[in-house]
Structures are given as C-alpha cells and as structure tokens.
mmCIF file of C-alpha atoms and ligand atoms in Angstrom:
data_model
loop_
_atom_site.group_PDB
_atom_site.id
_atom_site.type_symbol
_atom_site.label_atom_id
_atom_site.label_comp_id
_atom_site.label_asym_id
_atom_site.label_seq_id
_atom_site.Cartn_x
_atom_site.Cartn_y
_atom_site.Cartn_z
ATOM 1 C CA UNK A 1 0.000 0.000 0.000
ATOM 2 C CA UNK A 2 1.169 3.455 -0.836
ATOM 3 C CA UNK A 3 1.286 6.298 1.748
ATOM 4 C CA UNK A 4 -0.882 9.225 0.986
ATOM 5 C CA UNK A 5 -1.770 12.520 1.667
ATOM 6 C CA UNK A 6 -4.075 12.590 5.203
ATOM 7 C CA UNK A 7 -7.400 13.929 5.364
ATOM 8 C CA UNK A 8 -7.109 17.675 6.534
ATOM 9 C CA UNK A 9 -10.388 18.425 8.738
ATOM 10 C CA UNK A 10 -10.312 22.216 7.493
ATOM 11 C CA UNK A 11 -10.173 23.967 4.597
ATOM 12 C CA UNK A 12 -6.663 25.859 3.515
ATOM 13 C CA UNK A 13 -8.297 29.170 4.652
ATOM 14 C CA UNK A 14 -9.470 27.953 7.877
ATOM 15 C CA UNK A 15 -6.296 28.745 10.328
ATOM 16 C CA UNK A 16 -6.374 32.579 8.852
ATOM 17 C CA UNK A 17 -5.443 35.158 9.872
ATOM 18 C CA UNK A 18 -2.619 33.111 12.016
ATOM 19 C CA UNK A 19 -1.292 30.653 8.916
ATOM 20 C CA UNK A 20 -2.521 31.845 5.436
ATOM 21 C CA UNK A 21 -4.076 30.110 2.981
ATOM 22 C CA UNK A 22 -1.154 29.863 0.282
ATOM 23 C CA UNK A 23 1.121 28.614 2.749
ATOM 24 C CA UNK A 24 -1.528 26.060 3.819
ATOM 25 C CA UNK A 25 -1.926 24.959 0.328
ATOM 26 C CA UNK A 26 1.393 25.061 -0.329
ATOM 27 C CA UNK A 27 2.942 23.641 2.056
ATOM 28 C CA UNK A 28 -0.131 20.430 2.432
ATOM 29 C CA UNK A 29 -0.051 19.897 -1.465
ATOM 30 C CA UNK A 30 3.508 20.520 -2.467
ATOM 31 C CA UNK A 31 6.092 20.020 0.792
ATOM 32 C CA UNK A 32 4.119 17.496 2.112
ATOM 33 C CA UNK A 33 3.177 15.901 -0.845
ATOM 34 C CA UNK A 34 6.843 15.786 -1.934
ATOM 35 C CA UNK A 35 7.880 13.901 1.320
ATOM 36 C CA UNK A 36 5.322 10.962 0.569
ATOM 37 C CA UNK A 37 5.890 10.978 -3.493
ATOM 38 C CA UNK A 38 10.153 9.950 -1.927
ATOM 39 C CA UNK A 39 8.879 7.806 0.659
ATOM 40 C CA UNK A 40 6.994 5.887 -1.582
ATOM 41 C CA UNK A 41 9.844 5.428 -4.023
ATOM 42 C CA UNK A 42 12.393 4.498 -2.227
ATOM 43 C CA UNK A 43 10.266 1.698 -1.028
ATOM 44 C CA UNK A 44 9.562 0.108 -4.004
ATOM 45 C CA UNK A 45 13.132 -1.182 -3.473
ATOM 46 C CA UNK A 46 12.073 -2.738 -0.322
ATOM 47 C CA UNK A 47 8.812 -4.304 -0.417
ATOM 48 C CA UNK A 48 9.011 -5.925 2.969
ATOM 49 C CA UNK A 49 9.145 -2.871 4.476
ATOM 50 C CA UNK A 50 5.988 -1.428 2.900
ATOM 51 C CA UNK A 51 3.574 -3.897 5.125
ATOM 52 C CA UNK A 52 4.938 -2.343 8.127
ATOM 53 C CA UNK A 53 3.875 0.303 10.392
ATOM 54 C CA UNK A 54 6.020 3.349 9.504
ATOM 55 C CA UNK A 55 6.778 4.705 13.311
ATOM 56 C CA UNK A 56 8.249 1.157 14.439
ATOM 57 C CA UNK A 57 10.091 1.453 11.076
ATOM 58 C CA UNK A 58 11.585 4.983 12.080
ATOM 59 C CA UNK A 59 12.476 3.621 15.753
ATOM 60 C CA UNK A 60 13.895 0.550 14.445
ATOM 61 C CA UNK A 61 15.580 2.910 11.654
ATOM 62 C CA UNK A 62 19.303 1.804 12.394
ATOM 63 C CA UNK A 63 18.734 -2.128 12.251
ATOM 64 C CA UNK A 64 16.787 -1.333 9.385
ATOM 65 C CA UNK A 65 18.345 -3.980 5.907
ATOM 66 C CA UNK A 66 18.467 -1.086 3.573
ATOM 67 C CA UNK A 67 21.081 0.635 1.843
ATOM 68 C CA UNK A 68 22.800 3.594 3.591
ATOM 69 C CA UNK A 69 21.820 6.503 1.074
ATOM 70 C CA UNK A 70 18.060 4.964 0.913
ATOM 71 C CA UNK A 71 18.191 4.807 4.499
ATOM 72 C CA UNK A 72 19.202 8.681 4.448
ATOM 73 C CA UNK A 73 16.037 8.944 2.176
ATOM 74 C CA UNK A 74 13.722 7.089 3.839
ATOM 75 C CA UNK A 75 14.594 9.001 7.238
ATOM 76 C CA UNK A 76 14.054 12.428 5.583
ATOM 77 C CA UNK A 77 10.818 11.506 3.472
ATOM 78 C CA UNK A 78 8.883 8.873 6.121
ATOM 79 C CA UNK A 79 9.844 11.855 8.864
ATOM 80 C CA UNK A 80 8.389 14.379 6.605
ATOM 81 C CA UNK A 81 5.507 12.312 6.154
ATOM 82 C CA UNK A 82 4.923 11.706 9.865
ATOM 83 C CA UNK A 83 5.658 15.036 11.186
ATOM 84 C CA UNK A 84 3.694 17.235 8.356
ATOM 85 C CA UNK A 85 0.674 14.742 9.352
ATOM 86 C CA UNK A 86 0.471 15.629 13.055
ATOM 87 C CA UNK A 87 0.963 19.044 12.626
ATOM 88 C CA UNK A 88 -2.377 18.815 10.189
ATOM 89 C CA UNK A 89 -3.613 17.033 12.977
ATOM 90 C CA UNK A 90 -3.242 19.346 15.826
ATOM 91 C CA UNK A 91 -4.402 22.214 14.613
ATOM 92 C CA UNK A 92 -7.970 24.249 13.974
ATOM 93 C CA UNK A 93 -9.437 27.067 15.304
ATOM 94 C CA UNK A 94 -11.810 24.954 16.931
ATOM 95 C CA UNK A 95 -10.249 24.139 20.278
ATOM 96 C CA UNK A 96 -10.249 20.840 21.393
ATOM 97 C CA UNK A 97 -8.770 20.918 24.606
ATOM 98 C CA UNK A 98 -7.227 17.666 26.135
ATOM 99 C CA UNK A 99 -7.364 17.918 30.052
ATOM 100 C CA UNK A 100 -5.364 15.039 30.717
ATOM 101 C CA UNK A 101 -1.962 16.719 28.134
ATOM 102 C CA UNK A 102 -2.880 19.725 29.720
ATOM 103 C CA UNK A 103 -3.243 17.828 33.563
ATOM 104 C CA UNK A 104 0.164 16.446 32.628
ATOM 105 C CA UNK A 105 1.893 19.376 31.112
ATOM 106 C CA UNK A 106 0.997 21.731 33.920
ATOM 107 C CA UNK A 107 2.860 18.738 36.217
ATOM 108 C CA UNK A 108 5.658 18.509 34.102
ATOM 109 C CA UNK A 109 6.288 22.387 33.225
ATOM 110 C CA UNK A 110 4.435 24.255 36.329
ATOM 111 C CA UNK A 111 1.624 25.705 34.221
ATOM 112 C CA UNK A 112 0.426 25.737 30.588
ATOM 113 C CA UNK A 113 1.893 29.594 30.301
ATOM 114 C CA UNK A 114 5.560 28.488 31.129
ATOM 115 C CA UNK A 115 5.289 25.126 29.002
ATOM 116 C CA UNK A 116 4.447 27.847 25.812
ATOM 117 C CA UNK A 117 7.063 30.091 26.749
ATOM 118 C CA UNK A 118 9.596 26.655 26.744
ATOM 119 C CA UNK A 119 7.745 25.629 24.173
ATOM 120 C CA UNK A 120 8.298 28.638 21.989
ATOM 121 C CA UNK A 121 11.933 29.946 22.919
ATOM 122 C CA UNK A 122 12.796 25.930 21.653
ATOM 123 C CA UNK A 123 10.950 27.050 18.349
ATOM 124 C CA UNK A 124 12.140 30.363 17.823
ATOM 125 C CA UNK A 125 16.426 29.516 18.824
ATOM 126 C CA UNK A 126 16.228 26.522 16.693
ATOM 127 C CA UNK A 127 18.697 27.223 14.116
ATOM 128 C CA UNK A 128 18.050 26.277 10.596
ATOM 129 C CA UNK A 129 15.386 23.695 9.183
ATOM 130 C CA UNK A 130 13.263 21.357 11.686
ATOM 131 C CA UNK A 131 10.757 21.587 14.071
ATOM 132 C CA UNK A 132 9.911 21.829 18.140
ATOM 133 C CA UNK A 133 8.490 19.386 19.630
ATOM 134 C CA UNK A 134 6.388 17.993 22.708
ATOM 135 C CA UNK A 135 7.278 14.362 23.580
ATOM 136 C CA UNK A 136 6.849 11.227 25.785
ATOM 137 C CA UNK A 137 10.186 9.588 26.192
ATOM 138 C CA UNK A 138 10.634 5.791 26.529
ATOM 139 C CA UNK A 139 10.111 6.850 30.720
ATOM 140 C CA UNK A 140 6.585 8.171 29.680
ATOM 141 C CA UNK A 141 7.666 11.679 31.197
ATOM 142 C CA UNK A 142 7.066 14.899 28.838
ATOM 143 C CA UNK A 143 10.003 16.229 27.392
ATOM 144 C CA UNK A 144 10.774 19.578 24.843
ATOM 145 C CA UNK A 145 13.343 19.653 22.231
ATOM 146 C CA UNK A 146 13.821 20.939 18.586
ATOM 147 C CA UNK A 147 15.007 18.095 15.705
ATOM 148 C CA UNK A 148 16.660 19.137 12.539
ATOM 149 C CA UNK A 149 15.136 18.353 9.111
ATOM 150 C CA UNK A 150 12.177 16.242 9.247
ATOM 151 C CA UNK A 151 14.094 13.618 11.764
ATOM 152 C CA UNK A 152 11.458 12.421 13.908
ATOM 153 C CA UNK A 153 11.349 11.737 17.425
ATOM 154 C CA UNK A 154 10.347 7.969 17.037
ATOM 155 C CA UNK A 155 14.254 8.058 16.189
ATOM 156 C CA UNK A 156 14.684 8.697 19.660
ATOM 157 C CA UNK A 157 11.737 6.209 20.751
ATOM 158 C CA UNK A 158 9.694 8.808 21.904
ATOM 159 C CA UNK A 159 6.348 9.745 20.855
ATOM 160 C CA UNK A 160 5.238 13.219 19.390
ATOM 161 C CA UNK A 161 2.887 14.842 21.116
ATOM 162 C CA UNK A 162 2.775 17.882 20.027
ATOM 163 C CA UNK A 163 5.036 19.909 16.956
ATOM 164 C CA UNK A 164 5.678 23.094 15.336
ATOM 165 C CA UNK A 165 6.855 23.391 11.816
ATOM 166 C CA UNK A 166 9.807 25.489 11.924
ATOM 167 C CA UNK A 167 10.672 25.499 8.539
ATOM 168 C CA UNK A 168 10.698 28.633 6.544
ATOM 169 C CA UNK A 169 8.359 27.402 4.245
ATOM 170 C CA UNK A 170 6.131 26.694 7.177
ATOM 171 C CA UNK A 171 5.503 30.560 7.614
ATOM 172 C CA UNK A 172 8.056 32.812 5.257
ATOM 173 C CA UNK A 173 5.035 33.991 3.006
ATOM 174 C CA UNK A 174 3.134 36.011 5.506
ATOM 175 C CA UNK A 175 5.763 36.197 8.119
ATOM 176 C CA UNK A 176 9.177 36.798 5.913
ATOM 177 C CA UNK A 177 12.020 36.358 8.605
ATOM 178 C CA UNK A 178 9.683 36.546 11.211
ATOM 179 C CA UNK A 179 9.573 33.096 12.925
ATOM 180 C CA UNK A 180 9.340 34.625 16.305
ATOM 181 C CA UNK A 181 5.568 36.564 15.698
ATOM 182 C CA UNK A 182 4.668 32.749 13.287
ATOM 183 C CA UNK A 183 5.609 30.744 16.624
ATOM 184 C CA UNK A 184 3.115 33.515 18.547
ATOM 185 C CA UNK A 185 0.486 33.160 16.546
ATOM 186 C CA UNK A 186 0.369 29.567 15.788
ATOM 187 C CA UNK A 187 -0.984 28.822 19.854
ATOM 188 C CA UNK A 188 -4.268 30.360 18.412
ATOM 189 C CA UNK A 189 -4.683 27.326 15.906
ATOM 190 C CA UNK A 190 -3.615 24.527 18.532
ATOM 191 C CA UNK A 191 -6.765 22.784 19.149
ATOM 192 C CA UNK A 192 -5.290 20.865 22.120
ATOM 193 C CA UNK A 193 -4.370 23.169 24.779
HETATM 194 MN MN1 MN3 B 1 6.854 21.654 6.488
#
C-alpha cells in the first residue's frame, strides 16, 4: 500500500489570519506531498518494508536492511511524512482541549503559560530547518526539544505529542524572517491546549 496525503479536517483558509491560505496549500499539497511521493519510491526497493507500520520502522531505523543513502532517504521523506501529518492534525481554530496533556503538562512544566514560553523559545532559537516538539520519552515523562530536518522523534523512541513546523516554508510567506511573531500566533490554531 502506498502512503498518501491525510485527510485535513479544514479547509486551507481555515487557520487565517494566524497561517494563510497559500502557505496552507502550499505547504499540504507541495512540501508534504513531496515527502510521501520519496517515501513511496524508495520503497519500491524494499517491499518488505511497505507492510509495516512506519513509526516502528523509524524507531527501528538503524537495524533497518536497507542501503545507507536509501536509508538517508527514507529518514528524511517517512519523517516528513509523519511530522507534516500531526501538525495537520493538531491544529484548527476549533479548540479541542485535552485535560489530561494539559493535567500532565501543567505537572511537568508548572503551568500551561511556562510550558508555551519553553515551548516557543525551543521554536524560535532553533537554528536552521526542523521543528519543536512535545514528547513522551521511553520513561513516559514529557520532554521539549527541537530536531533538525524532518528527523522524527520515534528516532529517539519517543512519541510526538505535540510539533511546530519550523521550517521557513512553514511561515516565510506572511511572516518573511519573522519566525518569532509565526511561533506567537500559531498557539491560536492549537486545538489541544
Ligand atoms: Mn513543512
């Protein structure tokens, strides 16, 4: 089976003002789509592979029988894939709260406001391509960190809980060079806390 494009449960004007529609379309029918078009090629060299589920793939990544530069592209494109479709996920302007993440997070990081303010000085210092992210580590305890690229933290045999897109293609139409103000803004279009 071939990986696809998720179902997005809002239309690409729907997170406006905060993320604009162009980058929405953009970014869900030409980045993302890009990701899954590489994943899917580089596993036609490895059948086997295709039957499984892609996160145990990604933890399992180093025992993995492929060779090293597919390996490379399977890492970068299956990431991609995985990380573009939680951010999708997360987001609306419908909030959805979760009061057990946000029961746990306020254990974790003393209160929602100082988990965003974490949260968002993670985003914003990352340098280069990749993303922040919210995970449960193998100890099922809450952790922050950024990633480079589109490496994804079942690398690290955590889980993704949450994610932010700090890409420059994530935000540089409406924002330019602004990732700080993009980081701001995108807690109105978390549906989860
Ligand atoms: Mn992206």
């Amino acid at each position: 089976m071939k990986y696809q494009l998720p179902i997005l449960n809002y239309n690409f004007d729907s997170l406006e003002p905060y993320i604009d529609k162009q980058t929405m379309e953009l970014h869900y029918t030409k980045h993302h789509q890009a990701y899954i078009d590489k994943l899917n090629a580089v596993l036609e060299k490895y059948p086997s592979l295709t039957e499984k589920n892609l996160e145990d793939l990604m933890k399992n990544l180093g025992s993995l029988d492929m060779e090293e530069k597919d390996k490379t592209i399977f890492k970068n494109s299956g990431g991609g894939h995985l990380n573009h479709s939680l951010y999708w996920e997360i987001m609306s302007k419908e909030q959805k709260a979760d009061e057990n993440l946000i029961k746990r997070i306020k254990g974790t990081f003393g209160s929602v406001e100082e988990f965003k303010e974490l949260f968002s000085n993670t985003a914003i210092s990352h340098f280069g391509s990749g993303w922040a992210w919210l995970v449960e580590d193998e100890n099922i305890n809450l952790k922050i960190y950024s990633l480079p690229n589109q490496d994804s933290p079942y690398l690290n045999g955590h889980t993704p809980v949450i994610c932010l897109d700090v890409w420059e293609h994530a935000y540089y139409l409406k924002y330019q060079n602004r990732r700080a103000e993009y980081v701001k803004n995108w807690w109105n279009v978390l549906k989860t806390i």
